[in-house]
Tab-separated table of C-alpha atoms and ligand atoms in Angstrom:
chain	number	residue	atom	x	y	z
A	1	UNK	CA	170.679	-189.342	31.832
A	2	UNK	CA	171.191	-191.641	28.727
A	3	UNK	CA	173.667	-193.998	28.755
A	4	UNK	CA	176.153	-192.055	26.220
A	5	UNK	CA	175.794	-188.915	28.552
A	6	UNK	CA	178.376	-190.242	31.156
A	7	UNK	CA	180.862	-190.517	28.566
A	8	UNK	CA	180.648	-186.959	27.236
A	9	UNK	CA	182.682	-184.226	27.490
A	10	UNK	CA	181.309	-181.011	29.504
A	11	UNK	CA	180.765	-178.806	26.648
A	12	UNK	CA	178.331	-181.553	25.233
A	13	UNK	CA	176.873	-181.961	28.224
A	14	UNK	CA	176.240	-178.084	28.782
A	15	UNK	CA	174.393	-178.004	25.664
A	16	UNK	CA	172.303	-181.171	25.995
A	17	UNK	CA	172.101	-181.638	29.910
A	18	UNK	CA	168.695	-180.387	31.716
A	19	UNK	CA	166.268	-180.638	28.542
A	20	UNK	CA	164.199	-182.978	26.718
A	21	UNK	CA	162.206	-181.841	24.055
A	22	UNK	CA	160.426	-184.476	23.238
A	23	UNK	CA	158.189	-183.717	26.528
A	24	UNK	CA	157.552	-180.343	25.359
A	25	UNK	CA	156.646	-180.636	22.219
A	26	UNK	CA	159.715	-180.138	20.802
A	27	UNK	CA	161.083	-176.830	22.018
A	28	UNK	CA	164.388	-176.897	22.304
A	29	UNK	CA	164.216	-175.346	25.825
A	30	UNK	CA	162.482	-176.303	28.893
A	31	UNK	CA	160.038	-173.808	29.755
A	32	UNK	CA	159.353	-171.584	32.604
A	33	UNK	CA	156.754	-173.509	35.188
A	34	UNK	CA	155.227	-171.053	37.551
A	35	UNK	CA	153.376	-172.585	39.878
A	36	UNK	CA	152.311	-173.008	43.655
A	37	UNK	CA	150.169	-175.693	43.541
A	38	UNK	CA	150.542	-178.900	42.088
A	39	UNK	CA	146.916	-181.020	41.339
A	40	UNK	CA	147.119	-184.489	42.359
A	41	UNK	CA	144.983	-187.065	39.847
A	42	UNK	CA	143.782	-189.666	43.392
A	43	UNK	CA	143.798	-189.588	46.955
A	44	UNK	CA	146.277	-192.378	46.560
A	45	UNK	CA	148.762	-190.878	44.736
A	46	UNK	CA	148.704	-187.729	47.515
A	47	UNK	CA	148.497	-190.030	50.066
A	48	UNK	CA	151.954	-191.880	48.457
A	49	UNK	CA	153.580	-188.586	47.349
A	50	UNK	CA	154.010	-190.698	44.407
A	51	UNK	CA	154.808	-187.870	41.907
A	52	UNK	CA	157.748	-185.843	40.396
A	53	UNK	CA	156.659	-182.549	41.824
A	54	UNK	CA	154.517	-181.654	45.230
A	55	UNK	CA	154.570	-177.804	45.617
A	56	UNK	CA	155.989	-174.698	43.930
A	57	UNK	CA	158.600	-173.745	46.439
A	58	UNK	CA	160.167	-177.294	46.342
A	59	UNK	CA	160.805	-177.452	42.759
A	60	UNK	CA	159.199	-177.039	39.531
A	61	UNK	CA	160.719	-179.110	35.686
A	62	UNK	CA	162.679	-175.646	35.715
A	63	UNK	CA	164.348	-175.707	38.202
A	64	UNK	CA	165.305	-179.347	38.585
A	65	UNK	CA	166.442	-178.917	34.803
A	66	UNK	CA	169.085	-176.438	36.395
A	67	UNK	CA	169.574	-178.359	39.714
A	68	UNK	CA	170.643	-181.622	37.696
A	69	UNK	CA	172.931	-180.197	35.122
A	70	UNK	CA	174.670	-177.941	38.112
A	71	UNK	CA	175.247	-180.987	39.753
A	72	UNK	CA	176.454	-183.110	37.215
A	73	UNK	CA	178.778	-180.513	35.904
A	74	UNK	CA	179.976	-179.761	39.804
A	75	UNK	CA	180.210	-183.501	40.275
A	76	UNK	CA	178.110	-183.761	43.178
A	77	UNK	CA	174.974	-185.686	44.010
A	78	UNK	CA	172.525	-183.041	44.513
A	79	UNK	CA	172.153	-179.438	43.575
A	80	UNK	CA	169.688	-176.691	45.207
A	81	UNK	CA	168.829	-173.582	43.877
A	82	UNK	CA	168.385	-170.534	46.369
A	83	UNK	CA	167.552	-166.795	45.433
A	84	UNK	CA	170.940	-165.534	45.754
A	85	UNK	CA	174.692	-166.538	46.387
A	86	UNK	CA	174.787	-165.481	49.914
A	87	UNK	CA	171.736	-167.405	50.501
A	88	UNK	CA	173.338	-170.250	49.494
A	89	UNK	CA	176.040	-169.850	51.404
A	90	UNK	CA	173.945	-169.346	54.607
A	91	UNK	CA	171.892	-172.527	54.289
A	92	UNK	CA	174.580	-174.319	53.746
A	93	UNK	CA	176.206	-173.036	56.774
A	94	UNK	CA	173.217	-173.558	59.137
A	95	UNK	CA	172.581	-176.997	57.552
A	96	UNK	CA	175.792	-178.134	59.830
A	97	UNK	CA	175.976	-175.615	63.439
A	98	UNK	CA	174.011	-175.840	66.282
A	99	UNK	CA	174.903	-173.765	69.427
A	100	UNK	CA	177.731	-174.276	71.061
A	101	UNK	CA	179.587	-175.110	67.606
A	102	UNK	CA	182.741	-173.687	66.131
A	103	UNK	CA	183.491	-173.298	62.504
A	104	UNK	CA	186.666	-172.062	60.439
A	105	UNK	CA	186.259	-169.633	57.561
A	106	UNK	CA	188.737	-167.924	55.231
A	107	UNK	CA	190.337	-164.579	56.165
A	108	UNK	CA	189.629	-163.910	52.418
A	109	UNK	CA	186.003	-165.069	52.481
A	110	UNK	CA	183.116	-163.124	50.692
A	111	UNK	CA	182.306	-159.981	53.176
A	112	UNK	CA	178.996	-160.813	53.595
A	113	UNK	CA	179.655	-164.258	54.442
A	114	UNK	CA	182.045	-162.906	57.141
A	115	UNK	CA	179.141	-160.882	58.188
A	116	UNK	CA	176.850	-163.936	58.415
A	117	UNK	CA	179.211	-165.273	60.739
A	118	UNK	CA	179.950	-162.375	62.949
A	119	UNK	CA	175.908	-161.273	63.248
A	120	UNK	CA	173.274	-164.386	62.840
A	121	UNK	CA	175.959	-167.222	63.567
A	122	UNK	CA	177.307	-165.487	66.448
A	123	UNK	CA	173.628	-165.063	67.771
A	124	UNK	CA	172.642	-168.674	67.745
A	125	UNK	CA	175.942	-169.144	69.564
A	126	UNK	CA	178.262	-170.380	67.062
A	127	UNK	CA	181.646	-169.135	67.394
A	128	UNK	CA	183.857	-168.629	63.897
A	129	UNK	CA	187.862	-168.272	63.761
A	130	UNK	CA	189.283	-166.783	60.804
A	131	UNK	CA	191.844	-168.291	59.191
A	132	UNK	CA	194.947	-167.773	57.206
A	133	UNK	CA	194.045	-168.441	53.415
A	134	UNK	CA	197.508	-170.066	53.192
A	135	UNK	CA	197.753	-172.250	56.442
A	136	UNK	CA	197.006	-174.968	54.240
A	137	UNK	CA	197.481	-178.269	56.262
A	138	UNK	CA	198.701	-176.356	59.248
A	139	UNK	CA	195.045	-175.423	59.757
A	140	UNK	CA	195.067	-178.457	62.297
A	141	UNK	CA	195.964	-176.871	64.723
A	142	UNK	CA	192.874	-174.553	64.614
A	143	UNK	CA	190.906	-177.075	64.782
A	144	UNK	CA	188.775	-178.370	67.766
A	145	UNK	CA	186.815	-181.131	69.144
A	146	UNK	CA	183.598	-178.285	68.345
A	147	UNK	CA	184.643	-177.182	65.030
A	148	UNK	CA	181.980	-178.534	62.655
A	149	UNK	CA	182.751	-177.065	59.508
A	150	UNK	CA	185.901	-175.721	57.373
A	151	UNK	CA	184.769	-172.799	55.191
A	152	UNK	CA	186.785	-171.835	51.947
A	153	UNK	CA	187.171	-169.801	49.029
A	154	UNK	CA	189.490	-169.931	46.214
A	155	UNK	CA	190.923	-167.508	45.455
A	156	UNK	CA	189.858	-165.185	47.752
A	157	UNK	CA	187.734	-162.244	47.171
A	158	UNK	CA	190.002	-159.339	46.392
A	159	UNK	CA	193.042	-160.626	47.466
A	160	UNK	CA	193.036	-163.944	45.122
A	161	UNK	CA	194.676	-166.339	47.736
A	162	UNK	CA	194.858	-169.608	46.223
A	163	UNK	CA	193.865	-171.759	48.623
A	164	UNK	CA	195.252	-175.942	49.466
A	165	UNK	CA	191.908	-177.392	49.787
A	166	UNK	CA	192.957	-181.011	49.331
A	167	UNK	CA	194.962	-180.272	52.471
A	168	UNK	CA	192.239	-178.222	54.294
A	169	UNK	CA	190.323	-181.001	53.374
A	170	UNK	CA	192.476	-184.085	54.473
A	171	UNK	CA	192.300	-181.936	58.000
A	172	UNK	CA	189.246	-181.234	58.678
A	173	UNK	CA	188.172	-185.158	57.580
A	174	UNK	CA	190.328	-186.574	60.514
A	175	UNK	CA	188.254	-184.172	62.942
A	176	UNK	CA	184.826	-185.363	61.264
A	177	UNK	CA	184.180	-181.653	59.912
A	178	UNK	CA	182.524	-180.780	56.695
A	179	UNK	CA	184.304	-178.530	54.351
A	180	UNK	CA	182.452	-176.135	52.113
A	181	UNK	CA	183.819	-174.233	49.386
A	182	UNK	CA	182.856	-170.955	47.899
A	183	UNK	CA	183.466	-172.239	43.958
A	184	UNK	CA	181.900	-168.844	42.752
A	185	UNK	CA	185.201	-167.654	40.888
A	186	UNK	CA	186.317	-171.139	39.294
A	187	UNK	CA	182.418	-172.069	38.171
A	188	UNK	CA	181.837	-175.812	38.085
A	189	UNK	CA	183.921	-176.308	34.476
A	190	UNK	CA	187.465	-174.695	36.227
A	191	UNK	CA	187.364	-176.326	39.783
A	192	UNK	CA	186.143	-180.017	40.268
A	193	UNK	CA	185.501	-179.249	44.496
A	194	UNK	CA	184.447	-182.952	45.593
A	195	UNK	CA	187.600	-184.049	43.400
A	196	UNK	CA	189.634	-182.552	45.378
A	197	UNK	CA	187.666	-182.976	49.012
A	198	UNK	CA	185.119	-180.196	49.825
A	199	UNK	CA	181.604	-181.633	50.961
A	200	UNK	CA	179.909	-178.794	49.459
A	201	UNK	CA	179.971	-176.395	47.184
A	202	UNK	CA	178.279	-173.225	46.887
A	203	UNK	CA	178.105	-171.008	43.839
A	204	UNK	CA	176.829	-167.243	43.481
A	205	UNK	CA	175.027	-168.335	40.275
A	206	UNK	CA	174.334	-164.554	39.860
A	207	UNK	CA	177.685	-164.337	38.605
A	208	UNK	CA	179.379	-166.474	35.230
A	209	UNK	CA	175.892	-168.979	35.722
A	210	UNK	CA	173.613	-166.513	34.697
A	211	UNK	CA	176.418	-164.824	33.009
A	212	UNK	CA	174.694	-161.302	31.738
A	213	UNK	CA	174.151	-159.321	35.325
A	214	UNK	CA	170.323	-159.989	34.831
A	215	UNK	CA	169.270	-162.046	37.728
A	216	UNK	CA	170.316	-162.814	41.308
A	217	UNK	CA	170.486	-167.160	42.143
A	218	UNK	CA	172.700	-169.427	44.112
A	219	UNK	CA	172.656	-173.065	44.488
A	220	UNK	CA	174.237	-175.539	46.730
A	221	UNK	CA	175.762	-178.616	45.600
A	222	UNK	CA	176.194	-181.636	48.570
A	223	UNK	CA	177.959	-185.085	48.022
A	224	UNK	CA	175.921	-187.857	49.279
A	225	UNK	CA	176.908	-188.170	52.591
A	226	UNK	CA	176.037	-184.423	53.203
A	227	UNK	CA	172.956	-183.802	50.962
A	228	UNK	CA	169.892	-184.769	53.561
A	229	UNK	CA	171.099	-182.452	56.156
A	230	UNK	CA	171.569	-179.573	53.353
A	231	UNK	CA	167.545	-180.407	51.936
A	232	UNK	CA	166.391	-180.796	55.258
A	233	UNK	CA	167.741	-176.793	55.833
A	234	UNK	CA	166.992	-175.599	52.496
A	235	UNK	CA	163.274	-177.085	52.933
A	236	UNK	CA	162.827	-175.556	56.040
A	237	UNK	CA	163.835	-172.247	55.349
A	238	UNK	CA	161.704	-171.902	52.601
A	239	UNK	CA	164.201	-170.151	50.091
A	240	UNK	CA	163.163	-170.644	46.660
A	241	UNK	CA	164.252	-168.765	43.354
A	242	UNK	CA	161.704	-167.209	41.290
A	243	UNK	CA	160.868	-169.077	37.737
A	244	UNK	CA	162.279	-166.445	35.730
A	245	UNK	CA	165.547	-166.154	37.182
A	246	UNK	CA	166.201	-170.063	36.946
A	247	UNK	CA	165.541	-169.833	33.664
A	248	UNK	CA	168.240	-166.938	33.159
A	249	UNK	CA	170.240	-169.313	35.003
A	250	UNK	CA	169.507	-171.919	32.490
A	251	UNK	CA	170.076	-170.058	30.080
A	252	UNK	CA	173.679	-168.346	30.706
A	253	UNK	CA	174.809	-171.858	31.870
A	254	UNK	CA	174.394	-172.853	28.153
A	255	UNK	CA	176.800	-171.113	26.816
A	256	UNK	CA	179.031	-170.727	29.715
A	257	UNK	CA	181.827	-172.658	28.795
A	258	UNK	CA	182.820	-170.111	25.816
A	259	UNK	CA	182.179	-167.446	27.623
A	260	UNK	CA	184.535	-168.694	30.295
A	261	UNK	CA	187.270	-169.347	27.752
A	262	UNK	CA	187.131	-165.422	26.479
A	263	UNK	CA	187.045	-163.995	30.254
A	264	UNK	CA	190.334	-166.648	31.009
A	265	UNK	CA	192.553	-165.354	27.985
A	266	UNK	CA	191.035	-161.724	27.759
A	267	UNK	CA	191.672	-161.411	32.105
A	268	UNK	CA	195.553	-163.064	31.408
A	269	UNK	CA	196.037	-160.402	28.673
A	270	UNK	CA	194.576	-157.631	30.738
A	271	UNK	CA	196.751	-159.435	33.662
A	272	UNK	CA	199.925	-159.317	31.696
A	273	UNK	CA	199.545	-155.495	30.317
A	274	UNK	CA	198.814	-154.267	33.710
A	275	UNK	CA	201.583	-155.925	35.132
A	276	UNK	CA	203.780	-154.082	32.868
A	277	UNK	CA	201.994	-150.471	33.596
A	278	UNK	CA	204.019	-148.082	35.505
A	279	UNK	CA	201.290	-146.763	37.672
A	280	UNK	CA	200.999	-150.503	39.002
A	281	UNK	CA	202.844	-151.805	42.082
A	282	UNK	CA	201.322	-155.514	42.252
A	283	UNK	CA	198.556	-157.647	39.981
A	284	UNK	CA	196.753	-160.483	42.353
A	285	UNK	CA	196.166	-163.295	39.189
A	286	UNK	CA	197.066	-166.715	39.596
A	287	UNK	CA	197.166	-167.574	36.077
A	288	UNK	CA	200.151	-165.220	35.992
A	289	UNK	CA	203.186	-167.354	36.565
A	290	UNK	CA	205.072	-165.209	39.141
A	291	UNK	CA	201.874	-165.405	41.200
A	292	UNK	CA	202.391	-167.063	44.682
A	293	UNK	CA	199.361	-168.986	44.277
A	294	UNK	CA	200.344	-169.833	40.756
A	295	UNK	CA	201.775	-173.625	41.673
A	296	UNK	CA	198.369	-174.391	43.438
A	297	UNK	CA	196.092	-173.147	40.639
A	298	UNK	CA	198.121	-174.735	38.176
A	299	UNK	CA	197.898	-177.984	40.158
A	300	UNK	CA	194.226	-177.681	40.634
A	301	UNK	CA	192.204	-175.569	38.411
A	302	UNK	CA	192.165	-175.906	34.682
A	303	UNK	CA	191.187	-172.447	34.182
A	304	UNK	CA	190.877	-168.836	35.227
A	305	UNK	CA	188.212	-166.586	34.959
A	306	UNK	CA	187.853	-162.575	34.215
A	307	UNK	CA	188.326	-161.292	37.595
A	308	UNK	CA	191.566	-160.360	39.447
A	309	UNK	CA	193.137	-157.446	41.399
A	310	UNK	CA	196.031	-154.956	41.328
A	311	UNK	CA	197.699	-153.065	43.508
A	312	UNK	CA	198.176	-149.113	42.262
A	313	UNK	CA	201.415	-147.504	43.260
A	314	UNK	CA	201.150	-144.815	46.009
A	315	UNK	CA	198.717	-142.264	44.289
A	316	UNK	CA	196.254	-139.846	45.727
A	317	UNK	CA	192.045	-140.581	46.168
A	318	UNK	CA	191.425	-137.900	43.366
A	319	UNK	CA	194.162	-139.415	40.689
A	320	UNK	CA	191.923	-142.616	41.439
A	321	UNK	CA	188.651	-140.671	40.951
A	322	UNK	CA	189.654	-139.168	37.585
A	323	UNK	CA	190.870	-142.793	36.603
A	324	UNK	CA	187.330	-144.214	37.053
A	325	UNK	CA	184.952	-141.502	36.368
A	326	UNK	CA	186.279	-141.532	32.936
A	327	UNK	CA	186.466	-144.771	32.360
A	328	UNK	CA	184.417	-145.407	28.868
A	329	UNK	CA	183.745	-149.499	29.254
A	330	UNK	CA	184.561	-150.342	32.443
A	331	UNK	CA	181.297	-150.036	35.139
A	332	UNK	CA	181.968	-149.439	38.468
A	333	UNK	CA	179.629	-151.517	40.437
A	334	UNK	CA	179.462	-154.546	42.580
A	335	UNK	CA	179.301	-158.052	41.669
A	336	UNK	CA	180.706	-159.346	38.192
A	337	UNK	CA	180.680	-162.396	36.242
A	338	UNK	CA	178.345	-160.891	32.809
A	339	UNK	CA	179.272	-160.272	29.950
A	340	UNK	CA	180.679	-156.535	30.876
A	341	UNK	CA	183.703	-155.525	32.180
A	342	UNK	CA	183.924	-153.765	35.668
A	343	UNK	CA	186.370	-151.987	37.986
A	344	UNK	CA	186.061	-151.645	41.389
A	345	UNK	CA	188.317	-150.127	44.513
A	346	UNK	CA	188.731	-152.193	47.701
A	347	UNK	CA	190.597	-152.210	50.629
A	348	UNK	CA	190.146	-155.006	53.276
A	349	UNK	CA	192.458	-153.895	56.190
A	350	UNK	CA	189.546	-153.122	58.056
A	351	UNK	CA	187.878	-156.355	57.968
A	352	UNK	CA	190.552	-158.881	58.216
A	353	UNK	CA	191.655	-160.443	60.869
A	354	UNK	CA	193.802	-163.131	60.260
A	355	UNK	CA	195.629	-161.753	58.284
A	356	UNK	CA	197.431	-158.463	57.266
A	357	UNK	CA	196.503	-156.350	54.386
A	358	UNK	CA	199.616	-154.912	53.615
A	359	UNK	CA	199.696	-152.682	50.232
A	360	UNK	CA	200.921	-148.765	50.455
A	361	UNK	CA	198.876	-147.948	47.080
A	362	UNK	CA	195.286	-148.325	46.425
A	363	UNK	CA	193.343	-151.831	45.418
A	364	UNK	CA	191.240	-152.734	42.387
A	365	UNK	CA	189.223	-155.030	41.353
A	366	UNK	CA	188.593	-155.638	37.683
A	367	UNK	CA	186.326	-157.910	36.158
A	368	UNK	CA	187.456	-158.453	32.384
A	369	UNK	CA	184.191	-159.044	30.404
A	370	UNK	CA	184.211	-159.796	26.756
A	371	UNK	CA	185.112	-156.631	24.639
A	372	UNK	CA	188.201	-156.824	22.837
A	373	UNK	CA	191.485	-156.370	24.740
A	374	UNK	CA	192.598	-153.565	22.614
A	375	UNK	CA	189.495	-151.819	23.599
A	376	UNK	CA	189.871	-152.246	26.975
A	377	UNK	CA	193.659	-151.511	27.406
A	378	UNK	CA	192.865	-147.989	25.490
A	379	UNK	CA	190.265	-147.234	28.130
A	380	UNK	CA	192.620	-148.004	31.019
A	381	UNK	CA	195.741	-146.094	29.358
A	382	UNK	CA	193.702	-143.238	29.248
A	383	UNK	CA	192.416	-143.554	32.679
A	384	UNK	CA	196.041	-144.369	33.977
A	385	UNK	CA	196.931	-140.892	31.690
A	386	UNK	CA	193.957	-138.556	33.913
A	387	UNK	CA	195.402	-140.329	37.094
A	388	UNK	CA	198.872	-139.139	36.392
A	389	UNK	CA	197.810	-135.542	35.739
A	390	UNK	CA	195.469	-135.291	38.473
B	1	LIG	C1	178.825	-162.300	44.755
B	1	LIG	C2	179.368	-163.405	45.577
B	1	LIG	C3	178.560	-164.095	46.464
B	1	LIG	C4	177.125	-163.708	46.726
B	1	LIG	O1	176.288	-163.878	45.640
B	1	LIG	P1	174.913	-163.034	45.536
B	1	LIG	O2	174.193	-163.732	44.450
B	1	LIG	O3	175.319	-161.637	45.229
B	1	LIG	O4	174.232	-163.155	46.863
B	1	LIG	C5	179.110	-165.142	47.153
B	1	LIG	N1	180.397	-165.493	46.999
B	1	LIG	C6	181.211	-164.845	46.148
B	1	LIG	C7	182.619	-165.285	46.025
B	1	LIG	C8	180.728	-163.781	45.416
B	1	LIG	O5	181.546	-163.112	44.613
């Protein structure tokens, strides 16, 4: 980093960050390295380790263009890449259990995560509580002299629980436990997570990094105090992205600042109409002001992105299935985060535990992408027009 780079802003810094032409002949971008091994000139210098790069699957100029721009712009010390979100999330997990252990995750957590847990956690005999997305500071009195680590998410998949991490934080510090957070939906530029006390920070880079549903990648980002035991896990389970999909990453993460600011005020608008639709009981958005997790966003995010949930009125399964099978620009698949929008149903009263899933009507989940709002409220009317006459 130069010395004017710590004074700029994070828009300059996504554009300059993780490049250097002048070593590659001038391109503007750093290229893709592919590569297992790595020659070394003497027996000295192998003997010394005494170069940038040692093997393939421990980095390449790629990938540690992407690893030091996602942690500057996460302010953390050290970023890792992994092949996918959930990958992320389980190294980081395993970097701080051994048996016997007991660990605190969100009610609202990422299913799979949940499913880590309850399958290969539970296996190596590490016990998990779920807890109340809300409890906020009250989540002391979950804790124990075993619990190692506090694992959160804000907002929650689906349900968009905004979450007091600062307090969950300030917790789990006085028992000498190691929050993570799940900082998929916020991205680095919306949710600052060592600002505001998590040790680490995962993101499902798949999503707004890459930004154009093209590749799957994760990375970790660790504070000092918590990066050795995060490389020493990462190193020894031998995840590593492939070259092309950093460089996707790379890629999307140029330009995701604008993107973001599109998804924030297209998703409010989107928010706002369907809030007003007559077919809708509930929207889950915490940019909306009437939101009960609206104080906490405001207080610690400085933006929202494109996806949120609402709550349908009572209506029947085929009114729903003539809603979405007709739906023109809106995809129905999983994950989110391109440039697309997407609309997806989801009910998690069968999962939770900790909490109650309440609503009478049907869930969904809507990613807002970057079409025009006009287009995508026509698409909905008319959907919301075949579920009334279904
Ligand atoms: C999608 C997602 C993940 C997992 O990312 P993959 O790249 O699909 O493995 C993790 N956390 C959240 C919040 C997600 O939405």
């Amino acid at each position: 980093m130069s010395k004017s780079s710590k004074t700029q802003k994070p828009d300059t810094r996504l554009v300059h960050a993780g490049r250097d032409p002048a070593r590659y002949h001038g391109f503007v971008n750093t290229p893709i390295y592919r590569g297992s091994t790595v020659l070394y000139p003497t027996l000295a210098c192998l003997e010394a380790d005494a170069q940038d790069f040692s093997y393939g699957r421990l980095g390449t100029p790629t990938v540690q263009a992407l690893q030091s721009m996602l942690a500057e712009l996460e302010g953390g010390h050290t970023t890792l890449l992994t092949p996918s979100g959930l990958s992320a999330i389980s190294v980081a997990l395993l970097a701080f259990v051994a048996a016997g252990d007991h660990i605190l995750v969100s009610d609202s957590v990422y299913r799979p995560t949940r499913r880590f847990c309850d399958n290969v956690l539970k296996r190596l005999g590490v016990s998990t509580t779920y807890y109340d997305p809300l409890i906020g500071g009250k989540i002391a009195t979950l804790m124990t002299d075993k619990t190692r680590v506090v694992f959160t998410e804000s907002p929650g998949s689906q349900t968009s629980e905004v979450q007091d991490i600062p307090a969950i934080a300030e917790a789990a510090h006085a028992r000498d436990a190691v929050v993570i957070t799940d900082n998929t939906w916020a991205t680095p530029l919306y949710f600052k997570p060592f600002e505001h006390g998590a040790d680490v920070a995962v993101q499902a880079a798949t999503k707004y990094i890459v930004g154009h549903a093209d590749a799957m990648l994760g990375a970790i980002t660790t504070r000092q105090a918590t990066s050795k035991a995060v490389a020493a896990r990462h190193d020894e389970l031998g995840l590593c992205p492939g070259p092309e999909d950093v460089y996707l990453g790379l890629r999307g993460l140029r330009s995701l600042s604008v993107r973001l600011e599109r998804h924030h005020k297209s998703g409010l608008a989107m928010a706002e109409w369907l809030a007003a639709r007559p077919e809708v009981e509930r929207v889950l958005h915490p940019a909306l002001p009437g939101d009960p997790g609206h104080a906490l966003w405001a207080r610690d995010f400085t933006g929202a992105s494109g996806l949120f949930s609402i709550v349908l009125r009572p209506c029947s399964h085929e009114g729903v299935a003539a809603m979405l099978d007709g739906l023109e620009l809106f995809g129905m698949g999983y994950s989110w985060g391109g440039y697309e929008s997407l609309i997806l149903p989801f009910n998690p009263s069968s999962y939770r535990s900790a909490t109650n899933w309440q609503a009478k009507g049907p869930g969904l989940r809507l990613h807002i992408g970057l079409e025009d709002v006009e287009d995508l409220k026509a698409d909905l009317d008319a959907g919301f027009a075949r579920l009334r006459s279904a």
